[in-house]
Amino acid sequence: LRKRASSYFRPGRALPERIRLMALKAADIAYVRASTEAEALIYENSLIKQLAPRYNVALKDDKSYPRLKLTISEKFPRLFITRKIVVNDGAAYYGPYTSAKLLKEALVMLRQMFPLRTCVKMPKRVCLNYHIKQCPGPCAEKVDQASYMDTVLELKLFLEGNAPELIKHLTAKMLGASKKEDYEEALRSKARIEALSSMREK
């Protein structure tokens, strides 16, 4: 990263006009450290949407690029990769992303942090994902809809780059669970807070 950034300020180097103007107006350089390239991919897209950088080049013909689709209109939403946008289907789309390989890795990370169902049609019994704690098991009524949708909200905050609000939400959830003596839920929220805080500090 240091080598790439410094190349924009090398005397005599021919640069595209937009990069040259950006380098002339730059006053400082800030960065966010990520644990993996996949994590960096998610951060990059959320920051582009959040900050709308003037010199960022929008992807041309972005229909060919993969996106994340969150089916928030379903009773128990799912998160998966798609290359097709369906207008007015009630889903939330994130992207486009330039690397399908990294996006697949990011999806694995997201499902570990925010476990949701992956099945298109819910079966009548839990599958392997439930046993490895990557699905809360709505098919067998192992989780109620309100709790499930709370995880969906947390995932949305993360994908939108709103880590401070997500940590605030998780902290309130952890304290509430502790008061109710639901220590298992409190520990889950605490683990997510620690994971998010660790990402932001790296």
Short mmCIF file of the C-alpha atoms (twelve columns), coordinates in Angstrom:
data_MODEL
# 
_entry.id   MODEL 
# 
loop_
_atom_site.group_PDB 
_atom_site.id 
_atom_site.type_symbol 
_atom_site.label_atom_id 
_atom_site.label_alt_id 
_atom_site.label_comp_id 
_atom_site.label_asym_id 
_atom_site.label_seq_id 
_atom_site.Cartn_x 
_atom_site.Cartn_y 
_atom_site.Cartn_z 
_atom_site.pdbx_PDB_model_num 
ATOM 1   C CA . LEU A 1   0.000   0.000   0.000   1 
ATOM 2   C CA . ARG A 2   2.827   2.387   0.889   1 
ATOM 3   C CA . LYS A 3   4.544   1.673   -2.444  1 
ATOM 4   C CA . ARG A 4   1.335   2.224   -4.428  1 
ATOM 5   C CA . ALA A 5   0.408   5.470   -2.637  1 
ATOM 6   C CA . SER A 6   3.912   6.939   -2.898  1 
ATOM 7   C CA . SER A 7   3.972   6.264   -6.648  1 
ATOM 8   C CA . TYR A 8   1.282   8.926   -7.089  1 
ATOM 9   C CA . PHE A 9   3.672   11.585  -5.767  1 
ATOM 10  C CA . ARG A 10  6.830   10.558  -7.630  1 
ATOM 11  C CA . PRO A 11  8.303   13.562  -9.555  1 
ATOM 12  C CA . GLY A 12  8.102   13.267  -13.319 1 
ATOM 13  C CA . ARG A 13  5.751   10.283  -13.367 1 
ATOM 14  C CA . ALA A 14  3.003   10.462  -15.991 1 
ATOM 15  C CA . LEU A 15  -0.379  9.945   -14.343 1 
ATOM 16  C CA . PRO A 16  -3.956  9.892   -15.608 1 
ATOM 17  C CA . GLU A 17  -5.508  13.357  -15.224 1 
ATOM 18  C CA . ARG A 18  -7.887  12.357  -12.416 1 
ATOM 19  C CA . ILE A 19  -5.020  10.803  -10.387 1 
ATOM 20  C CA . ARG A 20  -2.816  13.860  -10.983 1 
ATOM 21  C CA . LEU A 21  -5.568  16.197  -9.723  1 
ATOM 22  C CA . MET A 22  -6.242  13.973  -6.728  1 
ATOM 23  C CA . ALA A 23  -2.533  13.949  -5.790  1 
ATOM 24  C CA . LEU A 24  -2.333  17.744  -6.078  1 
ATOM 25  C CA . LYS A 25  -5.287  18.251  -3.734  1 
ATOM 26  C CA . ALA A 26  -4.399  15.540  -1.212  1 
ATOM 27  C CA . ALA A 27  -3.528  16.912  2.238   1 
ATOM 28  C CA . ASP A 28  -3.219  13.648  4.147   1 
ATOM 29  C CA . ILE A 29  -3.546  9.881   3.714   1 
ATOM 30  C CA . ALA A 30  -5.579  7.693   6.060   1 
ATOM 31  C CA . TYR A 31  -6.119  3.957   5.930   1 
ATOM 32  C CA . VAL A 32  -8.034  1.190   7.675   1 
ATOM 33  C CA . ARG A 33  -6.216  -2.068  8.364   1 
ATOM 34  C CA . ALA A 34  -8.166  -5.237  7.624   1 
ATOM 35  C CA . SER A 35  -7.523  -8.824  8.698   1 
ATOM 36  C CA . THR A 36  -7.946  -10.238 5.180   1 
ATOM 37  C CA . GLU A 37  -8.341  -9.084  1.581   1 
ATOM 38  C CA . ALA A 38  -11.956 -10.259 1.709   1 
ATOM 39  C CA . GLU A 39  -12.642 -8.031  4.705   1 
ATOM 40  C CA . ALA A 40  -10.936 -5.124  2.925   1 
ATOM 41  C CA . LEU A 41  -13.220 -5.669  -0.078  1 
ATOM 42  C CA . ILE A 42  -16.332 -5.186  2.083   1 
ATOM 43  C CA . TYR A 43  -14.848 -2.097  3.777   1 
ATOM 44  C CA . GLU A 44  -13.848 -0.550  0.453   1 
ATOM 45  C CA . ASN A 45  -17.326 -0.812  -1.022  1 
ATOM 46  C CA . SER A 46  -19.091 0.494   2.093   1 
ATOM 47  C CA . LEU A 47  -16.699 3.476   2.268   1 
ATOM 48  C CA . ILE A 48  -17.232 4.306   -1.423  1 
ATOM 49  C CA . LYS A 49  -21.008 4.325   -0.848  1 
ATOM 50  C CA . GLN A 50  -20.611 6.346   2.360   1 
ATOM 51  C CA . LEU A 51  -18.111 8.964   1.179   1 
ATOM 52  C CA . ALA A 52  -18.774 9.078   -2.601  1 
ATOM 53  C CA . PRO A 53  -15.120 10.011  -3.366  1 
ATOM 54  C CA . ARG A 54  -14.858 12.523  -6.190  1 
ATOM 55  C CA . TYR A 55  -11.998 10.821  -7.996  1 
ATOM 56  C CA . ASN A 56  -13.281 7.263   -7.723  1 
ATOM 57  C CA . VAL A 57  -14.121 5.740   -11.092 1 
ATOM 58  C CA . ALA A 58  -17.541 4.075   -11.138 1 
ATOM 59  C CA . LEU A 59  -17.539 0.537   -12.534 1 
ATOM 60  C CA . LYS A 60  -18.654 0.578   -16.134 1 
ATOM 61  C CA . ASP A 61  -21.304 -1.930  -17.209 1 
ATOM 62  C CA . ASP A 62  -21.500 -3.126  -13.604 1 
ATOM 63  C CA . LYS A 63  -24.179 -5.685  -14.490 1 
ATOM 64  C CA . SER A 64  -21.369 -8.203  -15.019 1 
ATOM 65  C CA . TYR A 65  -19.957 -7.755  -11.508 1 
ATOM 66  C CA . PRO A 66  -21.113 -9.772  -8.478  1 
ATOM 67  C CA . ARG A 67  -23.064 -8.259  -5.603  1 
ATOM 68  C CA . LEU A 68  -24.307 -9.347  -2.214  1 
ATOM 69  C CA . LYS A 69  -28.064 -9.745  -1.960  1 
ATOM 70  C CA . LEU A 70  -29.889 -9.628  1.376   1 
ATOM 71  C CA . THR A 71  -33.491 -10.810 1.007   1 
ATOM 72  C CA . ILE A 72  -34.907 -8.575  3.732   1 
ATOM 73  C CA . SER A 73  -38.500 -8.987  2.502   1 
ATOM 74  C CA . GLU A 74  -38.456 -12.695 3.432   1 
ATOM 75  C CA . LYS A 75  -39.623 -13.807 6.871   1 
ATOM 76  C CA . PHE A 76  -36.137 -15.190 7.535   1 
ATOM 77  C CA . PRO A 77  -33.759 -13.369 5.140   1 
ATOM 78  C CA . ARG A 78  -30.751 -14.886 3.389   1 
ATOM 79  C CA . LEU A 79  -27.439 -13.417 2.195   1 
ATOM 80  C CA . PHE A 80  -25.882 -14.677 -1.019  1 
ATOM 81  C CA . ILE A 81  -23.932 -13.620 -4.115  1 
ATOM 82  C CA . THR A 82  -25.767 -12.650 -7.290  1 
ATOM 83  C CA . ARG A 83  -25.033 -10.979 -10.616 1 
ATOM 84  C CA . LYS A 84  -28.661 -10.103 -11.276 1 
ATOM 85  C CA . ILE A 85  -30.633 -7.215  -9.780  1 
ATOM 86  C CA . VAL A 86  -34.394 -7.655  -9.614  1 
ATOM 87  C CA . VAL A 87  -36.130 -4.276  -9.419  1 
ATOM 88  C CA . ASN A 88  -38.602 -3.801  -6.542  1 
ATOM 89  C CA . ASP A 89  -38.052 -7.291  -5.113  1 
ATOM 90  C CA . GLY A 90  -37.694 -5.911  -1.574  1 
ATOM 91  C CA . ALA A 91  -34.071 -7.029  -1.278  1 
ATOM 92  C CA . ALA A 92  -31.006 -4.958  -0.364  1 
ATOM 93  C CA . TYR A 93  -28.066 -5.142  -2.779  1 
ATOM 94  C CA . TYR A 94  -24.441 -4.348  -1.908  1 
ATOM 95  C CA . GLY A 95  -21.723 -3.849  -4.481  1 
ATOM 96  C CA . PRO A 96  -20.714 -4.243  -7.209  1 
ATOM 97  C CA . TYR A 97  -17.466 -5.955  -6.248  1 
ATOM 98  C CA . THR A 98  -14.617 -6.444  -8.688  1 
ATOM 99  C CA . SER A 99  -13.327 -9.772  -7.333  1 
ATOM 100 C CA . ALA A 100 -15.706 -12.742 -7.234  1 
ATOM 101 C CA . LYS A 101 -13.036 -14.818 -5.470  1 
ATOM 102 C CA . LEU A 102 -12.600 -12.324 -2.622  1 
ATOM 103 C CA . LEU A 103 -16.345 -11.833 -2.378  1 
ATOM 104 C CA . LYS A 104 -16.804 -15.569 -1.801  1 
ATOM 105 C CA . GLU A 105 -14.221 -15.398 0.985   1 
ATOM 106 C CA . ALA A 106 -15.993 -12.365 2.439   1 
ATOM 107 C CA . LEU A 107 -19.315 -14.228 2.392   1 
ATOM 108 C CA . VAL A 108 -17.782 -17.013 4.499   1 
ATOM 109 C CA . MET A 109 -16.564 -14.415 7.023   1 
ATOM 110 C CA . LEU A 110 -19.970 -12.699 7.116   1 
ATOM 111 C CA . ARG A 111 -21.824 -15.963 7.701   1 
ATOM 112 C CA . GLN A 112 -19.557 -16.722 10.644  1 
ATOM 113 C CA . MET A 113 -20.147 -13.307 12.223  1 
ATOM 114 C CA . PHE A 114 -23.830 -12.981 11.323  1 
ATOM 115 C CA . PRO A 115 -25.284 -16.475 10.931  1 
ATOM 116 C CA . LEU A 116 -28.383 -16.627 8.727   1 
ATOM 117 C CA . ARG A 117 -30.044 -19.454 6.857   1 
ATOM 118 C CA . THR A 118 -28.650 -20.382 3.424   1 
ATOM 119 C CA . CYS A 119 -31.405 -22.720 2.191   1 
ATOM 120 C CA . VAL A 120 -33.697 -21.454 -0.580  1 
ATOM 121 C CA . LYS A 121 -36.619 -23.452 0.816   1 
ATOM 122 C CA . MET A 122 -36.541 -24.160 4.533   1 
ATOM 123 C CA . PRO A 123 -36.488 -27.866 5.456   1 
ATOM 124 C CA . LYS A 124 -38.313 -29.277 8.474   1 
ATOM 125 C CA . ARG A 125 -35.170 -30.061 10.433  1 
ATOM 126 C CA . VAL A 126 -31.839 -28.382 11.097  1 
ATOM 127 C CA . CYS A 127 -28.886 -29.025 8.802   1 
ATOM 128 C CA . LEU A 128 -25.112 -29.059 9.301   1 
ATOM 129 C CA . ASN A 129 -24.944 -25.251 9.307   1 
ATOM 130 C CA . TYR A 130 -26.946 -25.181 12.531  1 
ATOM 131 C CA . HIS A 131 -24.580 -27.620 14.217  1 
ATOM 132 C CA . ILE A 132 -21.500 -25.594 13.213  1 
ATOM 133 C CA . LYS A 133 -23.236 -22.397 14.450  1 
ATOM 134 C CA . GLN A 134 -23.578 -20.792 11.009  1 
ATOM 135 C CA . CYS A 135 -27.391 -20.854 11.051  1 
ATOM 136 C CA . PRO A 136 -29.696 -20.230 14.036  1 
ATOM 137 C CA . GLY A 137 -32.162 -22.880 12.852  1 
ATOM 138 C CA . PRO A 138 -35.399 -21.045 11.995  1 
ATOM 139 C CA . CYS A 139 -36.624 -24.161 10.158  1 
ATOM 140 C CA . ALA A 140 -36.954 -26.022 13.462  1 
ATOM 141 C CA . GLU A 141 -38.022 -22.938 15.456  1 
ATOM 142 C CA . LYS A 142 -34.682 -22.750 17.244  1 
ATOM 143 C CA . VAL A 143 -34.852 -18.955 16.932  1 
ATOM 144 C CA . ASP A 144 -37.788 -16.523 16.879  1 
ATOM 145 C CA . GLN A 145 -38.251 -14.030 14.059  1 
ATOM 146 C CA . ALA A 146 -37.478 -10.969 16.218  1 
ATOM 147 C CA . SER A 147 -34.072 -12.347 17.259  1 
ATOM 148 C CA . TYR A 148 -33.339 -13.430 13.703  1 
ATOM 149 C CA . MET A 149 -34.184 -9.983  12.312  1 
ATOM 150 C CA . ASP A 150 -31.920 -8.422  14.928  1 
ATOM 151 C CA . THR A 151 -29.011 -10.329 13.365  1 
ATOM 152 C CA . VAL A 152 -30.164 -9.081  9.945   1 
ATOM 153 C CA . LEU A 153 -30.041 -5.501  11.264  1 
ATOM 154 C CA . GLU A 154 -26.506 -6.040  12.580  1 
ATOM 155 C CA . LEU A 155 -25.418 -7.431  9.204   1 
ATOM 156 C CA . LYS A 156 -26.931 -4.424  7.399   1 
ATOM 157 C CA . LEU A 157 -25.076 -2.001  9.675   1 
ATOM 158 C CA . PHE A 158 -21.823 -3.841  8.980   1 
ATOM 159 C CA . LEU A 159 -22.321 -3.921  5.196   1 
ATOM 160 C CA . GLU A 160 -23.177 -0.216  5.211   1 
ATOM 161 C CA . GLY A 161 -19.930 0.568   7.032   1 
ATOM 162 C CA . ASN A 162 -21.654 1.761   10.200  1 
ATOM 163 C CA . ALA A 163 -19.406 0.008   12.727  1 
ATOM 164 C CA . PRO A 164 -19.886 2.604   15.537  1 
ATOM 165 C CA . GLU A 165 -23.684 2.197   15.434  1 
ATOM 166 C CA . LEU A 166 -23.306 -1.590  15.278  1 
ATOM 167 C CA . ILE A 167 -21.051 -1.668  18.343  1 
ATOM 168 C CA . LYS A 168 -23.489 0.637   20.178  1 
ATOM 169 C CA . HIS A 169 -26.364 -1.715  19.280  1 
ATOM 170 C CA . LEU A 170 -24.431 -4.808  20.376  1 
ATOM 171 C CA . THR A 171 -23.387 -3.178  23.646  1 
ATOM 172 C CA . ALA A 172 -27.020 -2.358  24.522  1 
ATOM 173 C CA . LYS A 173 -27.996 -5.893  23.558  1 
ATOM 174 C CA . MET A 174 -25.248 -7.385  25.739  1 
ATOM 175 C CA . LEU A 175 -26.245 -5.297  28.775  1 
ATOM 176 C CA . GLY A 176 -29.912 -6.138  28.273  1 
ATOM 177 C CA . ALA A 177 -29.165 -9.851  28.055  1 
ATOM 178 C CA . SER A 178 -27.034 -9.672  31.217  1 
ATOM 179 C CA . LYS A 179 -29.869 -8.033  33.163  1 
ATOM 180 C CA . LYS A 180 -32.175 -10.849 32.066  1 
ATOM 181 C CA . GLU A 181 -29.456 -13.339 33.079  1 
ATOM 182 C CA . ASP A 182 -29.310 -14.605 29.505  1 
ATOM 183 C CA . TYR A 183 -25.561 -15.041 29.729  1 
ATOM 184 C CA . GLU A 184 -25.258 -17.081 26.543  1 
ATOM 185 C CA . GLU A 185 -26.717 -14.221 24.469  1 
ATOM 186 C CA . ALA A 186 -24.598 -11.691 26.364  1 
ATOM 187 C CA . LEU A 187 -21.454 -13.658 25.528  1 
ATOM 188 C CA . ARG A 188 -22.424 -13.834 21.843  1 
ATOM 189 C CA . SER A 189 -22.823 -10.056 21.709  1 
ATOM 190 C CA . LYS A 190 -19.565 -9.555  23.595  1 
ATOM 191 C CA . ALA A 191 -17.709 -11.807 21.138  1 
ATOM 192 C CA . ARG A 192 -19.045 -9.779  18.187  1 
ATOM 193 C CA . ILE A 193 -18.066 -6.496  19.852  1 
ATOM 194 C CA . GLU A 194 -14.534 -7.789  20.440  1 
ATOM 195 C CA . ALA A 195 -14.262 -9.032  16.830  1 
ATOM 196 C CA . LEU A 196 -15.438 -5.685  15.430  1 
ATOM 197 C CA . SER A 197 -13.220 -3.667  17.780  1 
ATOM 198 C CA . SER A 198 -10.245 -5.817  16.787  1 
ATOM 199 C CA . MET A 199 -10.923 -5.163  13.084  1 
ATOM 200 C CA . ARG A 200 -11.074 -1.417  13.653  1 
ATOM 201 C CA . GLU A 201 -7.840  -1.338  15.666  1 
ATOM 202 C CA . LYS A 202 -5.751  -3.334  13.207  1 
# 
